[in-house]
């Protein structure tokens, strides 16, 4: 069986879709899976090549829309179409539910008897556009109140005739928990403070206060960034912590695959609702996800596991934002102090 997954963006949405690869392979061990994704997020899928994915097909629809009639765009578009249509598929599954993903699904070639599948309806808090349903041979109705991870898993399961396992497997690996303790350097906790939306951010003074509590437990704070504004915030947090010896490090700006590797080596992650925070979930790291909106039910750590005794990942929500004490208690609930048994 040859399957094409269409999930183009954004980073968090792509992360939420990762478990469908392992779901499909568990149900159909011989399946060959390709995935169309925005080029910026393709490095996240690279680790799955050879152990889940056969091919990652990058596109740049976001960039192409800015100059749709330029010679460079036309050339890149034709190259993308050739690559997309190099194979025939028994199933093309549009997991995005937007016009752009419907276009990609429509362009893909079907094998004899092959079908295109898509969502038949919008789910709460998610975008949805009519063409995804019009292009599909089979439109599948989903529960309106659905977590982003469960929605994609349900769609693929219904399309391909299987019931997904209870716990999602994202397919991303990280070093054993004891690896960092074997080294002399202190364990790191990453602060994912950046977001494309200002209303999702947490105050810098909160990050500094939280960092001081972690430093007192022997942790080193790692500060990633993906823009000049986030770099400035990283330096502001580091400046509040590095009053003597170095207690916080500002990471260099890294490619997505390199940044994922950096997170995988951390003892845990605390972050706002962002793509990097969702990568921490996919890596099964101890993680606290901070919400200024009551939307953790849809995108945060899955509630069936996050509220369980000893859960490694939790979300915190309060208005106008969670307090330092709120986040600290959530951290203590999912991660022991350095040197203690996990």
Short mmCIF file of C-alpha atoms in Angstrom, two decimals:
data_model
loop_
_atom_site.label_atom_id
_atom_site.label_comp_id
_atom_site.label_asym_id
_atom_site.label_seq_id
_atom_site.Cartn_x
_atom_site.Cartn_y
_atom_site.Cartn_z
CA UNK A 1 0.00 0.00 0.00
CA UNK A 2 1.36 3.39 -0.99
CA UNK A 3 0.07 6.37 1.01
CA UNK A 4 0.53 10.12 0.67
CA UNK A 5 0.01 12.34 3.72
CA UNK A 6 -0.66 16.03 3.12
CA UNK A 7 0.08 18.19 6.17
CA UNK A 8 1.91 21.31 5.10
CA UNK A 9 2.16 23.54 8.17
CA UNK A 10 2.52 24.97 10.76
CA UNK A 11 5.25 23.49 12.96
CA UNK A 12 2.91 22.56 15.80
CA UNK A 13 0.38 21.06 13.38
CA UNK A 14 3.07 18.94 11.75
CA UNK A 15 4.24 17.70 15.16
CA UNK A 16 0.67 16.81 16.11
CA UNK A 17 0.41 14.71 12.94
CA UNK A 18 3.60 12.66 13.50
CA UNK A 19 1.85 9.77 15.30
CA UNK A 20 -0.15 8.82 12.22
CA UNK A 21 3.03 7.44 10.61
CA UNK A 22 3.57 4.89 13.37
CA UNK A 23 -0.18 4.17 13.51
CA UNK A 24 -0.23 3.31 9.81
CA UNK A 25 2.86 1.12 10.02
CA UNK A 26 1.47 -0.77 13.02
CA UNK A 27 -1.73 -1.54 11.09
CA UNK A 28 -0.10 -2.01 7.65
CA UNK A 29 3.56 -3.03 8.19
CA UNK A 30 4.34 -3.02 4.48
CA UNK A 31 2.96 0.45 3.82
CA UNK A 32 5.10 2.98 1.96
CA UNK A 33 4.39 6.50 3.21
CA UNK A 34 5.26 9.84 1.59
CA UNK A 35 4.54 13.24 3.18
CA UNK A 36 4.11 16.67 1.57
CA UNK A 37 5.19 19.47 3.94
CA UNK A 38 6.40 23.07 3.81
CA UNK A 39 10.15 23.10 3.25
CA UNK A 40 10.82 24.94 6.53
CA UNK A 41 9.37 22.02 8.50
CA UNK A 42 10.81 19.17 6.40
CA UNK A 43 13.87 18.72 8.72
CA UNK A 44 11.51 17.60 11.49
CA UNK A 45 10.50 14.62 9.32
CA UNK A 46 14.04 13.66 8.31
CA UNK A 47 14.58 11.32 11.31
CA UNK A 48 11.57 9.28 10.16
CA UNK A 49 13.06 8.52 6.75
CA UNK A 50 13.94 4.85 6.56
CA UNK A 51 12.03 4.09 9.76
CA UNK A 52 8.56 5.19 8.76
CA UNK A 53 8.64 7.56 5.82
CA UNK A 54 9.86 6.66 2.37
CA UNK A 55 9.90 10.19 1.00
CA UNK A 56 9.47 13.75 2.27
CA UNK A 57 8.23 16.06 -0.50
CA UNK A 58 8.91 19.71 0.38
CA UNK A 59 6.97 22.61 -1.05
CA UNK A 60 7.01 26.36 -0.47
CA UNK A 61 3.43 27.44 -1.01
CA UNK A 62 3.80 30.26 1.51
CA UNK A 63 6.70 31.77 -0.42
CA UNK A 64 5.28 31.06 -3.86
CA UNK A 65 2.11 33.01 -3.04
CA UNK A 66 4.15 36.18 -2.57
CA UNK A 67 5.28 36.14 -6.23
CA UNK A 68 3.03 33.63 -8.01
CA UNK A 69 3.88 34.71 -11.56
CA UNK A 70 7.64 35.08 -11.27
CA UNK A 71 9.90 32.84 -13.32
CA UNK A 72 11.46 31.42 -10.14
CA UNK A 73 8.06 30.52 -8.71
CA UNK A 74 6.88 28.90 -11.94
CA UNK A 75 10.05 26.83 -12.16
CA UNK A 76 9.84 25.74 -8.52
CA UNK A 77 6.14 24.90 -8.87
CA UNK A 78 6.73 22.71 -11.92
CA UNK A 79 9.59 20.92 -10.14
CA UNK A 80 7.32 20.30 -7.15
CA UNK A 81 4.56 18.88 -9.36
CA UNK A 82 7.01 16.52 -11.06
CA UNK A 83 8.25 15.27 -7.70
CA UNK A 84 4.72 14.93 -6.32
CA UNK A 85 3.51 12.99 -9.36
CA UNK A 86 6.50 10.65 -9.49
CA UNK A 87 4.45 7.99 -7.65
CA UNK A 88 0.89 6.72 -7.73
CA UNK A 89 -0.93 6.35 -4.42
CA UNK A 90 -3.52 3.95 -3.10
CA UNK A 91 -4.57 6.59 -0.57
CA UNK A 92 -4.03 10.35 -0.46
CA UNK A 93 -5.01 11.77 2.94
CA UNK A 94 -5.50 15.51 3.38
CA UNK A 95 -4.87 16.13 7.08
CA UNK A 96 -4.86 19.93 6.77
CA UNK A 97 -8.39 20.69 5.65
CA UNK A 98 -7.54 23.86 3.72
CA UNK A 99 -7.69 24.91 0.07
CA UNK A 100 -3.91 24.68 -0.32
CA UNK A 101 -3.81 21.10 0.98
CA UNK A 102 -6.80 20.18 -1.17
CA UNK A 103 -4.89 21.46 -4.21
CA UNK A 104 -1.92 19.26 -3.37
CA UNK A 105 -4.19 16.24 -2.81
CA UNK A 106 -5.91 16.90 -6.15
CA UNK A 107 -2.58 17.11 -8.00
CA UNK A 108 -1.32 13.81 -6.58
CA UNK A 109 -1.70 10.76 -8.83
CA UNK A 110 -3.91 7.88 -7.72
CA UNK A 111 -3.15 4.24 -8.43
CA UNK A 112 -6.00 2.23 -10.00
CA UNK A 113 -8.66 1.97 -7.31
CA UNK A 114 -6.94 4.60 -5.18
CA UNK A 115 -8.91 7.25 -3.26
CA UNK A 116 -8.49 10.69 -1.76
CA UNK A 117 -9.61 11.13 1.86
CA UNK A 118 -10.28 14.30 3.83
CA UNK A 119 -12.22 15.71 6.77
CA UNK A 120 -15.93 16.27 6.16
CA UNK A 121 -16.29 18.99 8.78
CA UNK A 122 -14.51 21.61 10.83
CA UNK A 123 -13.43 20.84 14.38
CA UNK A 124 -13.40 23.42 17.18
CA UNK A 125 -10.56 25.93 16.98
CA UNK A 126 -9.24 24.70 13.64
CA UNK A 127 -9.35 26.16 10.16
CA UNK A 128 -11.40 24.40 7.50
CA UNK A 129 -12.19 25.25 3.89
CA UNK A 130 -14.70 23.69 1.52
CA UNK A 131 -12.35 22.47 -1.24
CA UNK A 132 -10.88 19.82 1.05
CA UNK A 133 -14.28 18.09 1.04
CA UNK A 134 -15.01 18.71 -2.64
CA UNK A 135 -11.73 17.16 -3.82
CA UNK A 136 -12.05 14.07 -1.62
CA UNK A 137 -13.48 10.79 -2.86
CA UNK A 138 -14.28 9.99 0.77
CA UNK A 139 -15.00 12.75 3.31
CA UNK A 140 -14.89 11.52 6.91
CA UNK A 141 -16.89 13.20 9.67
CA UNK A 142 -14.91 13.78 12.87
CA UNK A 143 -15.95 14.68 16.40
CA UNK A 144 -16.22 18.51 16.56
CA UNK A 145 -14.48 18.68 19.96
CA UNK A 146 -11.20 16.95 19.07
CA UNK A 147 -7.63 17.24 20.24
CA UNK A 148 -5.30 17.99 17.31
CA UNK A 149 -3.37 14.74 17.75
CA UNK A 150 -6.47 12.58 18.06
CA UNK A 151 -8.17 14.24 15.07
CA UNK A 152 -5.41 13.26 12.63
CA UNK A 153 -5.11 9.77 14.07
CA UNK A 154 -8.86 9.24 13.81
CA UNK A 155 -8.95 10.46 10.20
CA UNK A 156 -6.18 8.10 9.08
CA UNK A 157 -7.62 5.19 11.06
CA UNK A 158 -11.06 5.63 9.49
CA UNK A 159 -9.54 6.04 6.01
CA UNK A 160 -7.32 2.96 6.22
CA UNK A 161 -9.48 0.70 8.35
CA UNK A 162 -7.73 0.44 11.72
CA UNK A 163 -8.11 1.62 15.30
CA UNK A 164 -5.09 3.60 16.59
CA UNK A 165 -3.32 2.49 19.77
CA UNK A 166 -4.23 4.43 22.91
CA UNK A 167 -0.89 6.15 23.44
CA UNK A 168 0.58 8.03 20.46
CA UNK A 169 4.06 7.20 19.20
CA UNK A 170 5.65 10.23 17.53
CA UNK A 171 8.59 8.27 16.16
CA UNK A 172 11.22 10.67 17.54
CA UNK A 173 14.01 9.24 19.66
CA UNK A 174 16.09 10.87 22.39
CA UNK A 175 19.08 9.76 24.49
CA UNK A 176 18.39 7.60 27.56
CA UNK A 177 17.46 9.61 30.65
CA UNK A 178 20.70 8.70 32.40
CA UNK A 179 22.98 9.92 29.59
CA UNK A 180 23.24 13.56 30.71
CA UNK A 181 23.82 12.57 34.35
CA UNK A 182 26.90 10.62 33.35
CA UNK A 183 28.55 13.87 32.32
CA UNK A 184 30.10 16.45 34.60
CA UNK A 185 28.08 19.31 33.12
CA UNK A 186 24.78 20.18 34.84
CA UNK A 187 21.53 19.07 33.30
CA UNK A 188 19.81 21.67 31.12
CA UNK A 189 16.22 22.83 31.13
CA UNK A 190 15.17 24.66 27.96
CA UNK A 191 12.93 27.71 28.17
CA UNK A 192 10.80 27.92 25.02
CA UNK A 193 9.71 31.52 25.50
CA UNK A 194 9.05 32.52 21.88
CA UNK A 195 5.86 32.49 19.86
CA UNK A 196 4.64 34.13 16.67
CA UNK A 197 1.74 35.51 18.73
CA UNK A 198 2.47 38.13 21.37
CA UNK A 199 -0.63 37.18 23.37
CA UNK A 200 0.85 33.72 24.01
CA UNK A 201 4.02 35.04 25.63
CA UNK A 202 4.92 34.83 29.32
CA UNK A 203 6.51 37.86 31.06
CA UNK A 204 10.31 38.00 31.09
CA UNK A 205 10.33 38.60 34.86
CA UNK A 206 8.39 35.34 35.28
CA UNK A 207 11.01 33.46 33.27
CA UNK A 208 13.80 34.96 35.38
CA UNK A 209 12.06 34.07 38.65
CA UNK A 210 11.41 30.53 37.43
CA UNK A 211 14.99 30.24 36.22
CA UNK A 212 16.33 31.15 39.64
CA UNK A 213 14.34 28.34 41.23
CA UNK A 214 15.67 25.85 38.68
CA UNK A 215 19.23 27.11 39.07
CA UNK A 216 18.92 26.58 42.84
CA UNK A 217 18.18 22.92 42.05
CA UNK A 218 21.36 22.64 39.99
CA UNK A 219 20.01 23.10 36.49
CA UNK A 220 21.49 25.15 33.66
CA UNK A 221 18.94 27.12 31.62
CA UNK A 222 19.13 26.81 27.81
CA UNK A 223 17.52 29.58 25.76
CA UNK A 224 16.63 28.86 22.11
CA UNK A 225 15.39 31.53 19.72
CA UNK A 226 14.18 31.81 16.14
CA UNK A 227 14.04 35.56 15.51
CA UNK A 228 15.78 38.78 16.51
CA UNK A 229 12.99 39.56 18.99
CA UNK A 230 13.32 36.12 20.59
CA UNK A 231 17.10 36.54 20.71
CA UNK A 232 16.64 39.78 22.65
CA UNK A 233 14.33 38.00 25.09
CA UNK A 234 16.84 35.17 25.51
CA UNK A 235 19.54 37.71 26.40
CA UNK A 236 17.18 39.48 28.82
CA UNK A 237 16.45 36.21 30.65
CA UNK A 238 20.12 35.22 30.67
CA UNK A 239 21.02 38.66 31.99
CA UNK A 240 18.65 38.19 34.91
CA UNK A 241 20.20 34.83 35.79
CA UNK A 242 23.91 35.28 35.06
CA UNK A 243 24.68 37.62 37.94
CA UNK A 244 27.86 35.74 38.79
CA UNK A 245 28.83 32.41 37.24
CA UNK A 246 27.02 31.28 34.11
CA UNK A 247 23.59 29.87 34.93
CA UNK A 248 21.93 30.35 31.54
CA UNK A 249 23.19 29.96 27.99
CA UNK A 250 21.76 31.55 24.85
CA UNK A 251 21.87 28.90 22.15
CA UNK A 252 22.97 29.83 18.65
CA UNK A 253 20.20 30.08 16.09
CA UNK A 254 19.84 26.52 14.85
CA UNK A 255 18.12 24.69 12.02
CA UNK A 256 15.01 22.81 13.08
CA UNK A 257 16.65 19.37 13.09
CA UNK A 258 19.61 20.66 15.11
CA UNK A 259 17.32 22.41 17.57
CA UNK A 260 15.31 19.21 17.99
CA UNK A 261 18.55 17.39 18.85
CA UNK A 262 19.39 20.09 21.40
CA UNK A 263 16.00 19.72 23.07
CA UNK A 264 16.36 15.93 23.08
CA UNK A 265 19.47 16.28 25.25
CA UNK A 266 17.74 18.44 27.87
CA UNK A 267 16.40 17.19 31.19
CA UNK A 268 13.13 18.93 30.39
CA UNK A 269 11.42 21.87 28.71
CA UNK A 270 9.15 24.64 29.96
CA UNK A 271 7.50 26.68 27.25
CA UNK A 272 4.58 28.62 25.90
CA UNK A 273 2.15 27.17 23.36
CA UNK A 274 4.45 26.92 20.33
CA UNK A 275 5.83 24.44 17.83
CA UNK A 276 8.98 23.88 19.88
CA UNK A 277 6.92 23.07 22.95
CA UNK A 278 5.02 20.48 20.95
CA UNK A 279 8.35 18.97 19.86
CA UNK A 280 9.16 18.54 23.58
CA UNK A 281 5.94 16.54 23.90
CA UNK A 282 6.87 14.43 20.86
CA UNK A 283 10.28 13.72 22.43
CA UNK A 284 8.52 12.58 25.63
CA UNK A 285 10.52 15.05 27.70
CA UNK A 286 9.36 16.27 31.11
CA UNK A 287 7.51 19.37 30.01
CA UNK A 288 5.26 22.14 31.28
CA UNK A 289 3.28 24.02 28.63
CA UNK A 290 2.05 27.51 29.54
CA UNK A 291 -1.31 28.79 28.28
CA UNK A 292 -2.86 32.26 28.50
CA UNK A 293 -5.96 30.86 26.76
CA UNK A 294 -8.11 27.88 27.61
CA UNK A 295 -7.00 25.91 24.56
CA UNK A 296 -4.70 23.30 26.10
CA UNK A 297 -7.50 20.74 25.62
CA UNK A 298 -6.95 21.08 21.87
CA UNK A 299 -3.18 21.41 21.47
CA UNK A 300 -1.51 20.70 24.81
CA UNK A 301 -0.23 17.42 26.27
CA UNK A 302 -3.01 14.90 25.88
CA UNK A 303 -5.33 15.15 28.89
CA UNK A 304 -5.64 11.37 29.30
CA UNK A 305 -1.95 11.28 30.21
CA UNK A 306 -1.11 14.79 31.44
CA UNK A 307 -3.33 14.55 34.52
CA UNK A 308 -2.26 11.03 35.43
CA UNK A 309 -0.23 10.28 38.52
CA UNK A 310 3.44 10.80 37.71
CA UNK A 311 2.70 12.31 34.28
CA UNK A 312 5.79 13.72 32.59
CA UNK A 313 3.96 16.49 30.72
CA UNK A 314 1.41 19.00 31.96
CA UNK A 315 -0.29 22.16 30.79
CA UNK A 316 -1.06 25.16 32.99
CA UNK A 317 -3.67 27.81 32.23
CA UNK A 318 -4.72 31.01 33.99
CA UNK A 319 -5.81 34.54 33.12
CA UNK A 320 -4.12 36.82 32.31
CA UNK A 321 -1.32 34.24 32.54
CA UNK A 322 -0.18 31.49 34.93
CA UNK A 323 1.89 32.56 37.93
CA UNK A 324 5.45 31.42 38.55
CA UNK A 325 4.20 29.33 41.48
CA UNK A 326 1.64 27.63 39.22
CA UNK A 327 4.28 26.67 36.66
CA UNK A 328 6.77 25.63 39.35
CA UNK A 329 4.31 23.23 40.96
CA UNK A 330 3.54 21.70 37.58
CA UNK A 331 7.27 21.24 36.96
CA UNK A 332 7.80 19.53 40.31
CA UNK A 333 4.92 17.20 39.48
CA UNK A 334 6.52 15.99 36.26
CA UNK A 335 10.26 16.15 36.93
CA UNK A 336 12.31 15.23 40.05
CA UNK A 337 15.35 17.17 41.15
CA UNK A 338 18.68 16.34 39.46
CA UNK A 339 20.15 13.07 40.63
CA UNK A 340 16.85 11.66 41.87
CA UNK A 341 15.14 8.69 40.24
CA UNK A 342 12.79 9.79 37.44
#
